[in-house]
Amino acid sequence: QSALTQPPSVSGSPGQSVTISCTGTSSDVGAYNYVSWYQQYPGKAPKLMIYEVTKRPSGVPDRFSGSQSGNTASLTVSGLRAEDEAEYYCTSYAGKSNFYVFGTGTKVTVL
Amino acid sequence: EVQVVESGGGLVQPGGSLKLSCAASGFTFSGSHMHWVRQASGQGLEWIGRIKIKPDNYATTYAASVRGRFTISRDDSKNTAYLQMHNLKTEDTAVYYCARPGIGWYSLDFRGQGTLVTVSS
């Protein structure tokens, strides 16, 4: 099972929006509406930001939003803030055998 | 407060074995499937495997990269999950996290800081 493909890095100025893509296949992203997104600071555990493609856990700012089209899911961070600078990973359910597949990760830099 | 504490990491030679523990508190451990995820230094996250709860016969599922070498188990009386690793390879060097199911379907909730496993001669 190959990792989902994410751009290595994206950047934006405070207040701008950035979008991170997550490309999989018809066996994972395209097969299920079970894409999640995680934010990770250096040396820290990942934090769930989006689940089931578009849903936000309680406490996650509504600046974070998710979407999906076919085999590609996306995370958009609107109104960028300094504290959004982190690594972001997508993941998708991939069926009973492979279960979970993570993305390659994207470093978000706030300029 | 929900907490998990991973422990048992350390330095091991290639071909060696190590057993990691994940001690949980603050939630109904016996009612939660538990997962292991690892992250090599400067690299991405990799799902390793999962153990289900007792009603599901503690069924396990593993990633292809560790299948046959790693075994996940649990002791509900101790609120602890385990990851037994055999025939370790240098590429198994990573921080190992345990995670419980997150909100909704097929998300994960990470609450620990992980434990570092280094495979080197």
PDB file of C-alpha atoms in Angstrom:
ATOM      1  CA  GLN A   1       0.000   0.000   0.000  1.00  0.00           C
ATOM      2  CA  SER A   2       1.631   3.258  -1.089  1.00  0.00           C
ATOM      3  CA  ALA A   3       1.440   6.434   0.924  1.00  0.00           C
ATOM      4  CA  LEU A   4      -0.991   9.104  -0.153  1.00  0.00           C
ATOM      5  CA  THR A   5       0.697  11.933  -2.053  1.00  0.00           C
ATOM      6  CA  GLN A   6       0.895  15.392  -0.521  1.00  0.00           C
ATOM      7  CA  PRO A   7       2.973  18.412  -1.580  1.00  0.00           C
ATOM      8  CA  PRO A   8       6.088  18.682   0.594  1.00  0.00           C
ATOM      9  CA  SER A   9       5.370  22.272   1.511  1.00  0.00           C
ATOM     10  CA  VAL A  10       2.954  25.143   1.126  1.00  0.00           C
ATOM     11  CA  SER A  11       3.232  28.664   2.432  1.00  0.00           C
ATOM     12  CA  GLY A  12       1.188  31.778   2.871  1.00  0.00           C
ATOM     13  CA  SER A  13       1.146  35.099   4.634  1.00  0.00           C
ATOM     14  CA  PRO A  14      -0.951  35.716   7.716  1.00  0.00           C
ATOM     15  CA  GLY A  15      -4.586  36.078   6.784  1.00  0.00           C
ATOM     16  CA  GLN A  16      -4.213  34.233   3.502  1.00  0.00           C
ATOM     17  CA  SER A  17      -5.521  30.774   2.666  1.00  0.00           C
ATOM     18  CA  VAL A  18      -3.559  27.681   1.774  1.00  0.00           C
ATOM     19  CA  THR A  19      -4.811  24.379   0.442  1.00  0.00           C
ATOM     20  CA  ILE A  20      -3.092  21.025   0.862  1.00  0.00           C
ATOM     21  CA  SER A  21      -3.934  18.216  -1.521  1.00  0.00           C
ATOM     22  CA  CYS A  22      -3.896  14.526  -0.689  1.00  0.00           C
ATOM     23  CA  THR A  23      -3.997  12.180  -3.660  1.00  0.00           C
ATOM     24  CA  GLY A  24      -4.719   8.504  -3.310  1.00  0.00           C
ATOM     25  CA  THR A  25      -6.357   5.856  -5.412  1.00  0.00           C
ATOM     26  CA  SER A  26      -9.738   4.284  -6.035  1.00  0.00           C
ATOM     27  CA  SER A  27      -8.822   1.749  -3.326  1.00  0.00           C
ATOM     28  CA  ASP A  28      -8.464   4.280  -0.537  1.00  0.00           C
ATOM     29  CA  VAL A  29      -9.396   7.971  -0.837  1.00  0.00           C
ATOM     30  CA  GLY A  30     -11.705   7.417  -3.777  1.00  0.00           C
ATOM     31  CA  ALA A  31     -13.389   4.384  -2.261  1.00  0.00           C
ATOM     32  CA  TYR A  32     -14.464   5.814   1.087  1.00  0.00           C
ATOM     33  CA  ASN A  33     -15.455   9.092   2.708  1.00  0.00           C
ATOM     34  CA  TYR A  34     -13.034   8.419   5.544  1.00  0.00           C
ATOM     35  CA  VAL A  35     -10.244  10.926   5.067  1.00  0.00           C
ATOM     36  CA  SER A  36      -8.826  12.525   8.204  1.00  0.00           C
ATOM     37  CA  TRP A  37      -6.289  15.314   8.627  1.00  0.00           C
ATOM     38  CA  TYR A  38      -3.767  15.701  11.429  1.00  0.00           C
ATOM     39  CA  GLN A  39      -1.649  18.622  12.557  1.00  0.00           C
ATOM     40  CA  GLN A  40       1.726  17.873  14.099  1.00  0.00           C
ATOM     41  CA  TYR A  41       4.205  20.208  15.747  1.00  0.00           C
ATOM     42  CA  PRO A  42       7.858  19.095  16.028  1.00  0.00           C
ATOM     43  CA  GLY A  43       8.324  16.578  18.789  1.00  0.00           C
ATOM     44  CA  LYS A  44       4.610  16.388  19.497  1.00  0.00           C
ATOM     45  CA  ALA A  45       1.906  13.843  18.809  1.00  0.00           C
ATOM     46  CA  PRO A  46      -0.453  14.400  15.872  1.00  0.00           C
ATOM     47  CA  LYS A  47      -3.739  16.174  16.539  1.00  0.00           C
ATOM     48  CA  LEU A  48      -6.936  15.382  14.664  1.00  0.00           C
ATOM     49  CA  MET A  49      -8.174  18.401  12.715  1.00  0.00           C
ATOM     50  CA  ILE A  50     -10.682  16.957  10.236  1.00  0.00           C
ATOM     51  CA  TYR A  51     -12.470  13.595  10.091  1.00  0.00           C
ATOM     52  CA  GLU A  52     -14.795  11.978   7.588  1.00  0.00           C
ATOM     53  CA  VAL A  53     -13.540  14.395   4.914  1.00  0.00           C
ATOM     54  CA  THR A  54     -15.312  17.545   6.124  1.00  0.00           C
ATOM     55  CA  LYS A  55     -16.074  17.307   9.834  1.00  0.00           C
ATOM     56  CA  ARG A  56     -14.245  19.247  12.542  1.00  0.00           C
ATOM     57  CA  PRO A  57     -13.787  17.967  16.087  1.00  0.00           C
ATOM     58  CA  SER A  58     -14.891  20.263  18.845  1.00  0.00           C
ATOM     59  CA  GLY A  59     -12.286  22.924  19.500  1.00  0.00           C
ATOM     60  CA  VAL A  60     -10.800  22.993  16.008  1.00  0.00           C
ATOM     61  CA  PRO A  61     -11.217  26.466  14.490  1.00  0.00           C
ATOM     62  CA  ASP A  62     -13.581  26.770  11.564  1.00  0.00           C
ATOM     63  CA  ARG A  63     -10.655  28.189   9.603  1.00  0.00           C
ATOM     64  CA  PHE A  64      -9.868  24.557   8.881  1.00  0.00           C
ATOM     65  CA  SER A  65     -12.031  22.862   6.280  1.00  0.00           C
ATOM     66  CA  GLY A  66     -11.878  19.670   4.264  1.00  0.00           C
ATOM     67  CA  SER A  67     -13.186  18.507   0.933  1.00  0.00           C
ATOM     68  CA  GLN A  68     -12.817  15.653  -1.514  1.00  0.00           C
ATOM     69  CA  SER A  69     -13.184  15.074  -5.222  1.00  0.00           C
ATOM     70  CA  GLY A  70     -12.611  11.617  -6.561  1.00  0.00           C
ATOM     71  CA  ASN A  71      -9.234  10.282  -5.422  1.00  0.00           C
ATOM     72  CA  THR A  72      -8.051  13.612  -4.046  1.00  0.00           C
ATOM     73  CA  ALA A  73      -8.877  15.152  -0.702  1.00  0.00           C
ATOM     74  CA  SER A  74      -7.966  18.664   0.345  1.00  0.00           C
ATOM     75  CA  LEU A  75      -7.436  20.624   3.532  1.00  0.00           C
ATOM     76  CA  THR A  76      -7.863  24.388   3.403  1.00  0.00           C
ATOM     77  CA  VAL A  77      -6.614  26.670   6.131  1.00  0.00           C
ATOM     78  CA  SER A  78      -8.180  30.102   5.841  1.00  0.00           C
ATOM     79  CA  GLY A  79      -7.065  33.224   7.639  1.00  0.00           C
ATOM     80  CA  LEU A  80      -3.603  31.809   8.265  1.00  0.00           C
ATOM     81  CA  ARG A  81      -2.147  32.413  11.697  1.00  0.00           C
ATOM     82  CA  ALA A  82       1.373  31.927  13.004  1.00  0.00           C
ATOM     83  CA  GLU A  83       0.259  28.965  15.107  1.00  0.00           C
ATOM     84  CA  ASP A  84      -0.870  27.121  11.976  1.00  0.00           C
ATOM     85  CA  GLU A  85       2.755  26.582  11.024  1.00  0.00           C
ATOM     86  CA  ALA A  86       3.137  22.824  11.397  1.00  0.00           C
ATOM     87  CA  GLU A  87       3.249  19.546   9.502  1.00  0.00           C
ATOM     88  CA  TYR A  88      -0.067  18.242   8.208  1.00  0.00           C
ATOM     89  CA  TYR A  89      -0.876  14.642   7.344  1.00  0.00           C
ATOM     90  CA  CYS A  90      -3.889  13.160   5.647  1.00  0.00           C
ATOM     91  CA  THR A  91      -4.973   9.592   6.129  1.00  0.00           C
ATOM     92  CA  SER A  92      -7.600   7.395   4.587  1.00  0.00           C
ATOM     93  CA  TYR A  93      -9.254   4.140   5.423  1.00  0.00           C
ATOM     94  CA  ALA A  94      -8.081   1.627   2.834  1.00  0.00           C
ATOM     95  CA  GLY A  95     -10.180  -1.459   3.452  1.00  0.00           C
ATOM     96  CA  LYS A  96      -9.999  -4.383   5.835  1.00  0.00           C
ATOM     97  CA  SER A  97      -6.574  -5.613   4.730  1.00  0.00           C
ATOM     98  CA  ASN A  98      -4.620  -2.383   4.469  1.00  0.00           C
ATOM     99  CA  PHE A  99      -6.761  -0.450   6.911  1.00  0.00           C
ATOM    100  CA  TYR A 100      -5.051   2.932   7.150  1.00  0.00           C
ATOM    101  CA  VAL A 101      -2.746   4.729   4.763  1.00  0.00           C
ATOM    102  CA  PHE A 102      -1.121   8.031   5.679  1.00  0.00           C
ATOM    103  CA  GLY A 103      -0.078  10.857   3.429  1.00  0.00           C
ATOM    104  CA  THR A 104       3.529  11.912   2.915  1.00  0.00           C
ATOM    105  CA  GLY A 105       3.045  15.076   4.930  1.00  0.00           C
ATOM    106  CA  THR A 106       3.029  18.796   4.110  1.00  0.00           C
ATOM    107  CA  LYS A 107       4.904  21.505   5.946  1.00  0.00           C
ATOM    108  CA  VAL A 108       2.836  24.676   6.207  1.00  0.00           C
ATOM    109  CA  THR A 109       4.937  27.790   6.580  1.00  0.00           C
ATOM    110  CA  VAL A 110       3.453  31.105   7.612  1.00  0.00           C
ATOM    111  CA  LEU A 111       5.567  33.805   5.992  1.00  0.00           C
TER     112      LEU A 111
ATOM    113  CA  GLU B   1      -8.353  13.260  31.391  1.00  0.00           C
ATOM    114  CA  VAL B   2      -7.551  10.874  28.578  1.00  0.00           C
ATOM    115  CA  GLN B   3      -3.934   9.778  28.675  1.00  0.00           C
ATOM    116  CA  VAL B   4      -1.750   7.140  27.110  1.00  0.00           C
ATOM    117  CA  VAL B   5       1.860   6.560  28.030  1.00  0.00           C
ATOM    118  CA  GLU B   6       4.060   4.614  25.652  1.00  0.00           C
ATOM    119  CA  SER B   7       7.156   2.978  27.075  1.00  0.00           C
ATOM    120  CA  GLY B   8       9.704   0.266  26.435  1.00  0.00           C
ATOM    121  CA  GLY B   9      11.676   1.873  23.637  1.00  0.00           C
ATOM    122  CA  GLY B  10      15.435   1.788  23.460  1.00  0.00           C
ATOM    123  CA  LEU B  11      18.449   0.655  21.486  1.00  0.00           C
ATOM    124  CA  VAL B  12      18.351  -2.830  20.002  1.00  0.00           C
ATOM    125  CA  GLN B  13      20.561  -4.611  17.505  1.00  0.00           C
ATOM    126  CA  PRO B  14      19.312  -5.689  14.095  1.00  0.00           C
ATOM    127  CA  GLY B  15      17.570  -9.019  14.404  1.00  0.00           C
ATOM    128  CA  GLY B  16      16.677  -8.342  18.013  1.00  0.00           C
ATOM    129  CA  SER B  17      13.349  -8.065  19.800  1.00  0.00           C
ATOM    130  CA  LEU B  18      11.619  -5.440  21.880  1.00  0.00           C
ATOM    131  CA  LYS B  19       8.229  -5.102  23.543  1.00  0.00           C
ATOM    132  CA  LEU B  20       6.514  -1.750  23.841  1.00  0.00           C
ATOM    133  CA  SER B  21       3.720  -0.903  26.252  1.00  0.00           C
ATOM    134  CA  CYS B  22       0.886   1.592  26.034  1.00  0.00           C
ATOM    135  CA  ALA B  23      -0.712   2.362  29.404  1.00  0.00           C
ATOM    136  CA  ALA B  24      -4.078   4.061  29.082  1.00  0.00           C
ATOM    137  CA  SER B  25      -6.251   6.019  31.484  1.00  0.00           C
ATOM    138  CA  GLY B  26      -9.220   8.365  31.449  1.00  0.00           C
ATOM    139  CA  PHE B  27     -11.383   6.325  29.090  1.00  0.00           C
ATOM    140  CA  THR B  28     -12.918   2.875  28.828  1.00  0.00           C
ATOM    141  CA  PHE B  29      -9.897   1.008  27.563  1.00  0.00           C
ATOM    142  CA  SER B  30     -11.693  -2.329  27.291  1.00  0.00           C
ATOM    143  CA  GLY B  31     -14.189  -0.711  24.931  1.00  0.00           C
ATOM    144  CA  SER B  32     -11.603   0.802  22.606  1.00  0.00           C
ATOM    145  CA  HIS B  33      -9.795  -0.747  19.689  1.00  0.00           C
ATOM    146  CA  MET B  34      -6.142   0.303  19.932  1.00  0.00           C
ATOM    147  CA  HIS B  35      -3.689   1.185  17.183  1.00  0.00           C
ATOM    148  CA  TRP B  36       0.064   1.542  16.830  1.00  0.00           C
ATOM    149  CA  VAL B  37       1.572   4.141  14.500  1.00  0.00           C
ATOM    150  CA  ARG B  38       5.246   4.938  13.980  1.00  0.00           C
ATOM    151  CA  GLN B  39       7.257   7.842  12.652  1.00  0.00           C
ATOM    152  CA  ALA B  40      10.865   7.689  11.574  1.00  0.00           C
ATOM    153  CA  SER B  41      12.908  10.795  12.265  1.00  0.00           C
ATOM    154  CA  GLY B  42      11.986  13.544   9.848  1.00  0.00           C
ATOM    155  CA  GLN B  43       9.588  11.220   8.070  1.00  0.00           C
ATOM    156  CA  GLY B  44       5.855  10.711   7.850  1.00  0.00           C
ATOM    157  CA  LEU B  45       3.474   8.631   9.879  1.00  0.00           C
ATOM    158  CA  GLU B  46       2.991   4.939   9.209  1.00  0.00           C
ATOM    159  CA  TRP B  47       0.125   2.874  10.559  1.00  0.00           C
ATOM    160  CA  ILE B  48       1.416  -0.416  11.970  1.00  0.00           C
ATOM    161  CA  GLY B  49      -1.589  -2.281  13.227  1.00  0.00           C
ATOM    162  CA  ARG B  50      -4.693  -2.538  15.373  1.00  0.00           C
ATOM    163  CA  ILE B  51      -6.177  -4.783  18.004  1.00  0.00           C
ATOM    164  CA  LYS B  52      -9.905  -4.953  18.471  1.00  0.00           C
ATOM    165  CA  ILE B  53     -11.822  -5.385  21.712  1.00  0.00           C
ATOM    166  CA  LYS B  54     -12.846  -8.614  23.449  1.00  0.00           C
ATOM    167  CA  PRO B  55     -16.296  -8.958  21.771  1.00  0.00           C
ATOM    168  CA  ASP B  56     -14.377  -8.997  18.478  1.00  0.00           C
ATOM    169  CA  ASN B  57     -12.070 -11.705  19.819  1.00  0.00           C
ATOM    170  CA  TYR B  58      -9.148  -9.295  20.083  1.00  0.00           C
ATOM    171  CA  ALA B  59      -8.725  -9.548  16.314  1.00  0.00           C
ATOM    172  CA  THR B  60      -5.589  -7.954  14.928  1.00  0.00           C
ATOM    173  CA  THR B  61      -4.693  -6.360  11.600  1.00  0.00           C
ATOM    174  CA  TYR B  62      -1.190  -5.374  10.519  1.00  0.00           C
ATOM    175  CA  ALA B  63       0.517  -3.351   7.848  1.00  0.00           C
ATOM    176  CA  ALA B  64       2.374  -5.423   5.284  1.00  0.00           C
ATOM    177  CA  SER B  65       5.714  -3.947   6.373  1.00  0.00           C
ATOM    178  CA  VAL B  66       5.492  -5.535   9.835  1.00  0.00           C
ATOM    179  CA  ARG B  67       3.212  -8.514   9.289  1.00  0.00           C
ATOM    180  CA  GLY B  68       4.794 -11.673  10.651  1.00  0.00           C
ATOM    181  CA  ARG B  69       7.347  -9.761  12.740  1.00  0.00           C
ATOM    182  CA  PHE B  70       5.175  -7.591  15.003  1.00  0.00           C
ATOM    183  CA  THR B  71       2.365  -8.721  17.309  1.00  0.00           C
ATOM    184  CA  ILE B  72      -0.138  -6.515  19.075  1.00  0.00           C
ATOM    185  CA  SER B  73      -1.783  -7.703  22.275  1.00  0.00           C
ATOM    186  CA  ARG B  74      -3.658  -6.163  25.181  1.00  0.00           C
ATOM    187  CA  ASP B  75      -4.406  -6.733  28.846  1.00  0.00           C
ATOM    188  CA  ASP B  76      -7.700  -5.061  29.695  1.00  0.00           C
ATOM    189  CA  SER B  77      -7.172  -5.714  33.399  1.00  0.00           C
ATOM    190  CA  LYS B  78      -4.128  -3.441  33.213  1.00  0.00           C
ATOM    191  CA  ASN B  79      -5.540  -0.986  30.668  1.00  0.00           C
ATOM    192  CA  THR B  80      -2.444  -1.657  28.600  1.00  0.00           C
ATOM    193  CA  ALA B  81      -1.730  -2.510  24.976  1.00  0.00           C
ATOM    194  CA  TYR B  82       1.510  -4.043  23.784  1.00  0.00           C
ATOM    195  CA  LEU B  83       3.581  -4.171  20.633  1.00  0.00           C
ATOM    196  CA  GLN B  84       5.950  -7.120  20.479  1.00  0.00           C
ATOM    197  CA  MET B  85       8.569  -6.638  17.803  1.00  0.00           C
ATOM    198  CA  HIS B  86      10.829  -9.404  16.501  1.00  0.00           C
ATOM    199  CA  ASN B  87      13.549  -9.579  13.839  1.00  0.00           C
ATOM    200  CA  LEU B  88      13.971  -5.829  14.006  1.00  0.00           C
ATOM    201  CA  LYS B  89      15.517  -4.013  11.062  1.00  0.00           C
ATOM    202  CA  THR B  90      17.264  -0.664  10.867  1.00  0.00           C
ATOM    203  CA  GLU B  91      14.249   0.679   9.010  1.00  0.00           C
ATOM    204  CA  ASP B  92      12.105  -0.007  12.082  1.00  0.00           C
ATOM    205  CA  THR B  93      13.890   2.861  13.848  1.00  0.00           C
ATOM    206  CA  ALA B  94      11.148   5.324  14.750  1.00  0.00           C
ATOM    207  CA  VAL B  95       9.032   6.892  17.436  1.00  0.00           C
ATOM    208  CA  TYR B  96       6.155   4.543  18.160  1.00  0.00           C
ATOM    209  CA  TYR B  97       2.762   5.923  19.171  1.00  0.00           C
ATOM    210  CA  CYS B  98      -0.316   4.125  20.348  1.00  0.00           C
ATOM    211  CA  ALA B  99      -3.668   5.679  19.555  1.00  0.00           C
ATOM    212  CA  ARG B 100      -7.300   5.089  20.316  1.00  0.00           C
ATOM    213  CA  PRO B 101     -10.142   5.623  17.854  1.00  0.00           C
ATOM    214  CA  GLY B 102     -10.981   9.246  17.304  1.00  0.00           C
ATOM    215  CA  ILE B 103     -14.281  10.878  16.522  1.00  0.00           C
ATOM    216  CA  GLY B 104     -16.441   9.382  13.806  1.00  0.00           C
ATOM    217  CA  TRP B 105     -15.308   6.608  11.569  1.00  0.00           C
ATOM    218  CA  TYR B 106     -11.684   5.712  10.999  1.00  0.00           C
ATOM    219  CA  SER B 107      -9.895   8.571  12.685  1.00  0.00           C
ATOM    220  CA  LEU B 108      -7.290   8.326  15.413  1.00  0.00           C
ATOM    221  CA  ASP B 109      -6.769  10.106  18.708  1.00  0.00           C
ATOM    222  CA  PHE B 110      -3.141  10.425  19.770  1.00  0.00           C
ATOM    223  CA  ARG B 111      -2.612  11.273  23.439  1.00  0.00           C
ATOM    224  CA  GLY B 112       0.909  10.107  24.189  1.00  0.00           C
ATOM    225  CA  GLN B 113       4.374  11.342  23.353  1.00  0.00           C
ATOM    226  CA  GLY B 114       5.568   8.099  21.843  1.00  0.00           C
ATOM    227  CA  THR B 115       8.571   5.948  22.624  1.00  0.00           C
ATOM    228  CA  LEU B 116      11.743   5.877  20.543  1.00  0.00           C
ATOM    229  CA  VAL B 117      13.041   2.618  19.149  1.00  0.00           C
ATOM    230  CA  THR B 118      16.505   2.650  17.636  1.00  0.00           C
ATOM    231  CA  VAL B 119      17.698  -0.389  15.704  1.00  0.00           C
ATOM    232  CA  SER B 120      21.431  -0.190  15.224  1.00  0.00           C
ATOM    233  CA  SER B 121      24.565  -2.244  15.665  1.00  0.00           C
TER     234      SER B 121
END
